[in-house]
mmCIF file of C-alpha atoms in Angstrom:
data_model
loop_
_atom_site.group_PDB
_atom_site.id
_atom_site.type_symbol
_atom_site.label_atom_id
_atom_site.label_comp_id
_atom_site.label_asym_id
_atom_site.label_seq_id
_atom_site.Cartn_x
_atom_site.Cartn_y
_atom_site.Cartn_z
ATOM 1 C CA MET A 3 -23.334 -99.801 -31.697
ATOM 2 C CA SER A 4 -23.810 -96.388 -30.071
ATOM 3 C CA ASN A 5 -27.564 -96.990 -30.018
ATOM 4 C CA SER A 6 -27.241 -100.220 -28.091
ATOM 5 C CA LYS A 7 -24.730 -98.539 -25.730
ATOM 6 C CA ALA A 8 -27.244 -95.732 -25.174
ATOM 7 C CA GLU A 9 -30.005 -98.277 -24.531
ATOM 8 C CA LEU A 10 -27.830 -100.248 -22.103
ATOM 9 C CA ARG A 11 -26.893 -97.011 -20.332
ATOM 10 C CA ALA A 12 -30.543 -95.955 -20.023
ATOM 11 C CA LYS A 13 -31.582 -99.356 -18.673
ATOM 12 C CA ALA A 14 -28.751 -99.515 -16.107
ATOM 13 C CA LEU A 15 -29.404 -95.934 -14.978
ATOM 14 C CA ALA A 16 -33.118 -96.712 -14.565
ATOM 15 C CA ALA A 17 -32.185 -99.689 -12.340
ATOM 16 C CA ARG A 18 -29.851 -97.423 -10.342
ATOM 17 C CA ASP A 19 -32.456 -94.651 -10.051
ATOM 18 C CA ALA A 20 -34.999 -97.171 -8.722
ATOM 19 C CA LEU A 21 -32.920 -97.968 -5.613
ATOM 20 C CA SER A 22 -34.232 -96.536 -2.364
ATOM 21 C CA GLU A 23 -32.307 -93.951 -0.339
ATOM 22 C CA LYS A 24 -31.908 -96.554 2.401
ATOM 23 C CA LYS A 25 -30.338 -99.071 -0.033
ATOM 24 C CA ARG A 26 -27.964 -96.399 -1.394
ATOM 25 C CA THR A 27 -26.772 -95.374 2.047
ATOM 26 C CA ALA A 28 -26.310 -98.993 3.127
ATOM 27 C CA ALA A 29 -24.364 -99.802 -0.074
ATOM 28 C CA ALA A 30 -21.991 -96.834 0.404
ATOM 29 C CA ALA A 31 -21.427 -97.904 4.040
ATOM 30 C CA LYS A 32 -20.661 -101.490 2.919
ATOM 31 C CA LEU A 33 -18.034 -100.268 0.440
ATOM 32 C CA ALA A 34 -16.410 -98.184 3.181
ATOM 33 C CA LYS A 35 -16.431 -101.071 5.665
ATOM 34 C CA ARG A 36 -14.928 -103.521 3.169
ATOM 35 C CA GLY A 37 -12.298 -101.080 1.879
ATOM 36 C CA LEU A 38 -10.036 -101.809 -1.070
ATOM 37 C CA PRO A 39 -9.354 -105.372 -2.253
ATOM 38 C CA PHE A 40 -5.581 -104.859 -1.844
ATOM 39 C CA PRO A 41 -3.286 -103.246 0.751
ATOM 40 C CA LEU A 42 -3.201 -99.451 0.570
ATOM 41 C CA LEU A 43 0.340 -98.088 0.386
ATOM 42 C CA PRO A 44 0.830 -95.183 2.848
ATOM 43 C CA GLY A 45 0.597 -91.818 1.124
ATOM 44 C CA SER A 46 -1.223 -93.229 -1.940
ATOM 45 C CA ILE A 47 -3.288 -90.614 -3.748
ATOM 46 C CA VAL A 48 -6.858 -91.838 -4.169
ATOM 47 C CA SER A 49 -9.180 -89.840 -6.387
ATOM 48 C CA GLY A 50 -12.891 -90.176 -5.848
ATOM 49 C CA TYR A 51 -15.719 -88.176 -7.369
ATOM 50 C CA SER A 52 -18.576 -85.921 -6.320
ATOM 51 C CA PRO A 53 -21.655 -88.122 -6.773
ATOM 52 C CA ILE A 54 -24.266 -86.794 -9.167
ATOM 53 C CA ARG A 55 -27.731 -88.113 -9.978
ATOM 54 C CA SER A 56 -28.047 -91.500 -8.296
ATOM 55 C CA GLU A 57 -24.357 -92.526 -8.268
ATOM 56 C CA ILE A 58 -23.110 -94.564 -5.337
ATOM 57 C CA ASP A 59 -21.528 -92.165 -2.832
ATOM 58 C CA PRO A 60 -17.756 -92.748 -2.589
ATOM 59 C CA LEU A 61 -17.280 -90.389 0.372
ATOM 60 C CA PRO A 62 -17.632 -92.983 3.193
ATOM 61 C CA LEU A 63 -14.987 -95.139 1.432
ATOM 62 C CA MET A 64 -12.766 -92.097 0.776
ATOM 63 C CA LYS A 65 -12.934 -91.068 4.447
ATOM 64 C CA ALA A 66 -12.010 -94.620 5.512
ATOM 65 C CA LEU A 67 -9.056 -94.607 3.099
ATOM 66 C CA ALA A 68 -7.921 -91.192 4.378
ATOM 67 C CA GLU A 69 -7.951 -92.603 7.926
ATOM 68 C CA ALA A 70 -5.766 -95.464 6.605
ATOM 69 C CA GLY A 71 -3.197 -92.973 5.277
ATOM 70 C CA ALA A 72 -4.408 -92.115 1.749
ATOM 71 C CA ARG A 73 -4.284 -88.592 0.339
ATOM 72 C CA LEU A 74 -7.586 -87.746 -1.371
ATOM 73 C CA ALA A 75 -8.231 -85.964 -4.651
ATOM 74 C CA LEU A 76 -11.240 -85.087 -6.784
ATOM 75 C CA PRO A 77 -11.472 -84.710 -10.574
ATOM 76 C CA CYS A 78 -11.917 -81.364 -12.300
ATOM 77 C CA VAL A 79 -13.363 -81.179 -15.803
ATOM 78 C CA THR A 80 -11.373 -79.129 -18.303
ATOM 79 C CA ALA A 81 -13.151 -79.664 -21.660
ATOM 80 C CA ARG A 82 -15.120 -82.387 -23.434
ATOM 81 C CA GLY A 83 -12.763 -84.969 -24.892
ATOM 82 C CA GLN A 84 -9.933 -83.799 -22.622
ATOM 83 C CA SER A 85 -8.304 -85.616 -19.718
ATOM 84 C CA LEU A 86 -9.625 -84.766 -16.251
ATOM 85 C CA ILE A 87 -7.223 -83.126 -13.838
ATOM 86 C CA PHE A 88 -7.151 -83.980 -10.142
ATOM 87 C CA ARG A 89 -6.778 -81.679 -7.152
ATOM 88 C CA ILE A 90 -6.113 -82.507 -3.505
ATOM 89 C CA PHE A 91 -9.290 -82.688 -1.447
ATOM 90 C CA HIS A 92 -10.085 -82.937 2.275
ATOM 91 C CA PRO A 93 -13.575 -84.157 3.253
ATOM 92 C CA ASN A 94 -14.421 -80.847 4.975
ATOM 93 C CA ASP A 95 -13.202 -78.642 2.078
ATOM 94 C CA ARG A 96 -15.714 -76.311 0.484
ATOM 95 C CA LEU A 97 -16.171 -77.277 -3.137
ATOM 96 C CA MET A 98 -17.168 -75.104 -6.072
ATOM 97 C CA LEU A 99 -19.278 -76.006 -9.094
ATOM 98 C CA GLY A 100 -17.236 -76.926 -12.153
ATOM 99 C CA PRO A 101 -18.250 -76.336 -15.800
ATOM 100 C CA LEU A 102 -20.635 -79.332 -15.775
ATOM 101 C CA GLY A 103 -22.223 -78.295 -12.482
ATOM 102 C CA ILE A 104 -20.305 -80.978 -10.559
ATOM 103 C CA PRO A 105 -18.652 -79.942 -7.256
ATOM 104 C CA GLU A 106 -14.857 -79.667 -7.626
ATOM 105 C CA PRO A 107 -11.956 -78.476 -5.450
ATOM 106 C CA SER A 108 -10.868 -74.850 -5.790
ATOM 107 C CA PRO A 109 -8.293 -74.078 -8.516
ATOM 108 C CA ALA A 110 -6.005 -73.129 -5.597
ATOM 109 C CA ALA A 111 -5.839 -76.804 -4.487
ATOM 110 C CA SER A 112 -2.672 -78.650 -5.594
ATOM 111 C CA GLU A 113 -2.876 -80.661 -8.792
ATOM 112 C CA VAL A 114 -1.864 -84.327 -8.426
ATOM 113 C CA ILE A 115 -1.837 -87.570 -10.421
ATOM 114 C CA PRO A 116 -3.744 -90.271 -8.527
ATOM 115 C CA ASP A 117 -2.415 -93.767 -7.844
ATOM 116 C CA ILE A 118 -5.962 -95.129 -7.537
ATOM 117 C CA MET A 119 -8.985 -93.739 -9.384
ATOM 118 C CA LEU A 120 -12.421 -94.489 -7.947
ATOM 119 C CA THR A 121 -14.600 -94.200 -11.024
ATOM 120 C CA PRO A 122 -18.355 -93.656 -11.367
ATOM 121 C CA LEU A 123 -20.206 -95.511 -14.113
ATOM 122 C CA ALA A 124 -23.609 -96.129 -15.634
ATOM 123 C CA ALA A 125 -23.087 -99.862 -16.273
ATOM 124 C CA PHE A 126 -20.369 -102.516 -16.161
ATOM 125 C CA ASP A 127 -19.817 -106.110 -17.263
ATOM 126 C CA ARG A 128 -17.721 -109.002 -15.953
ATOM 127 C CA LEU A 129 -14.804 -108.176 -18.254
ATOM 128 C CA GLY A 130 -14.216 -104.828 -16.556
ATOM 129 C CA HIS A 131 -15.750 -102.713 -19.306
ATOM 130 C CA ARG A 132 -17.818 -99.749 -18.210
ATOM 131 C CA ILE A 133 -20.359 -97.474 -19.797
ATOM 132 C CA GLY A 134 -20.054 -93.886 -18.622
ATOM 133 C CA TYR A 135 -22.198 -90.961 -19.670
ATOM 134 C CA GLY A 136 -20.798 -90.718 -23.184
ATOM 135 C CA ALA A 137 -18.303 -87.835 -22.907
ATOM 136 C CA GLY A 138 -15.300 -90.154 -22.612
ATOM 137 C CA HIS A 139 -13.696 -88.220 -19.726
ATOM 138 C CA TYR A 140 -12.463 -91.300 -17.866
ATOM 139 C CA ASP A 141 -11.273 -93.167 -20.982
ATOM 140 C CA HIS A 142 -9.224 -90.123 -22.054
ATOM 141 C CA THR A 143 -7.911 -89.691 -18.523
ATOM 142 C CA PHE A 144 -6.786 -93.311 -18.074
ATOM 143 C CA ALA A 145 -5.148 -93.340 -21.521
ATOM 144 C CA HIS A 146 -3.375 -90.026 -20.856
ATOM 145 C CA LEU A 147 -2.262 -90.574 -17.261
ATOM 146 C CA ARG A 148 -1.187 -94.191 -17.718
ATOM 147 C CA LYS A 149 1.546 -92.937 -20.059
ATOM 148 C CA ALA A 150 3.127 -91.395 -16.950
ATOM 149 C CA LYS A 151 2.365 -93.991 -14.263
ATOM 150 C CA GLN A 152 0.416 -97.146 -13.495
ATOM 151 C CA ILE A 153 -2.985 -96.133 -12.143
ATOM 152 C CA VAL A 154 -5.433 -98.617 -10.627
ATOM 153 C CA GLY A 155 -8.938 -98.038 -11.982
ATOM 154 C CA ILE A 156 -11.738 -99.064 -9.621
ATOM 155 C CA GLY A 157 -15.356 -98.710 -10.678
ATOM 156 C CA LEU A 158 -17.868 -98.114 -7.887
ATOM 157 C CA ALA A 159 -21.405 -99.247 -8.587
ATOM 158 C CA PHE A 160 -24.544 -100.832 -7.246
ATOM 159 C CA ALA A 161 -24.974 -104.531 -8.114
ATOM 160 C CA ALA A 162 -28.089 -103.486 -10.106
ATOM 161 C CA GLN A 163 -25.807 -101.774 -12.658
ATOM 162 C CA GLU A 164 -24.200 -105.006 -13.863
ATOM 163 C CA ILE A 165 -25.094 -105.894 -17.451
ATOM 164 C CA LYS A 166 -24.280 -108.950 -19.558
ATOM 165 C CA ALA A 167 -21.859 -107.267 -21.982
ATOM 166 C CA VAL A 168 -20.659 -103.742 -22.722
ATOM 167 C CA PRO A 169 -20.109 -103.158 -26.462
ATOM 168 C CA ALA A 170 -16.514 -101.976 -25.928
ATOM 169 C CA LEU A 171 -14.701 -99.921 -28.559
ATOM 170 C CA SER A 172 -10.929 -99.783 -29.097
ATOM 171 C CA HIS A 173 -10.551 -96.533 -27.104
ATOM 172 C CA ASP A 174 -12.585 -97.833 -24.137
ATOM 173 C CA VAL A 175 -10.336 -98.552 -21.165
ATOM 174 C CA ALA A 176 -11.173 -101.550 -18.982
ATOM 175 C CA LEU A 177 -11.188 -101.183 -15.190
ATOM 176 C CA ASP A 178 -8.952 -103.184 -12.850
ATOM 177 C CA TYR A 179 -11.760 -103.752 -10.325
ATOM 178 C CA VAL A 180 -15.431 -103.032 -9.776
ATOM 179 C CA LEU A 181 -16.731 -102.839 -6.219
ATOM 180 C CA THR A 182 -20.434 -103.161 -5.476
ATOM 181 C CA GLU A 183 -22.283 -103.572 -2.187
ATOM 182 C CA SER A 184 -22.219 -107.364 -2.634
ATOM 183 C CA ASP A 185 -19.232 -108.199 -4.854
ATOM 184 C CA VAL A 186 -15.588 -107.513 -5.552
ATOM 185 C CA PHE A 187 -14.721 -108.039 -9.215
ATOM 186 C CA ASP A 188 -11.013 -108.354 -10.010
ATOM 187 C CA PHE A 189 -10.285 -108.041 -13.726
ATOM 188 C CA ARG A 190 -6.488 -108.012 -13.623
ATOM 189 C CA SER A 191 -5.994 -111.734 -14.249
ATOM 190 C CA SER A 192 -6.705 -113.343 -17.608
ATOM 191 C CA GLU A 193 -9.389 -115.470 -15.987
ATOM 192 C CA VAL A 194 -11.802 -112.977 -14.518
ATOM 193 C CA ALA A 195 -11.934 -113.597 -10.815
ATOM 194 C CA HIS A 196 -15.214 -112.961 -9.074
ATOM 195 C CA SER A 197 -15.511 -113.235 -5.346
ATOM 196 C CA LEU A 198 -18.582 -112.709 -3.234
ATOM 197 C CA ARG A 199 -17.827 -110.828 -0.032
ATOM 198 C CA GLY A 200 -21.356 -110.124 1.174
#
């Protein structure tokens, strides 16, 4: 099982890596222009992520959501197998490198629990399952934080990262939505809704 997951991850990441800079920038702009597939409640805390490797850049969408009244946060890694923590973030804040070399807010920034988590991924399927990078940070985080409050999980990806089926394990947490440059996938209903928004 883990082998096939690793193979699927490698294949999806290769497809993502192959996208041109122009396509990446255009895709991030499309996500920002389209916004969320539901009304944003004023004061909602939206966590994004600092894009690494060839991940789709959530910052244009995060800035648009901040203009619509969201408070922004970014994840901070504590330890492998542990839940992420989230700190308040403003788009012009200086970030520092966390333990995995990913830019994070300063430890002085307030810790918050997001209402909406924009989640990076390597691959996803039409049931809302995602493949991450194997450390389980987001699965642990969703499982841990959802004990305290309902959190909407939204995967951000390029359409090229869609795969037929993710071999999901019992501890894998499905997403509520996946947004790509061409589609909005809504996984909250029993019949998976798929709408093309262009």
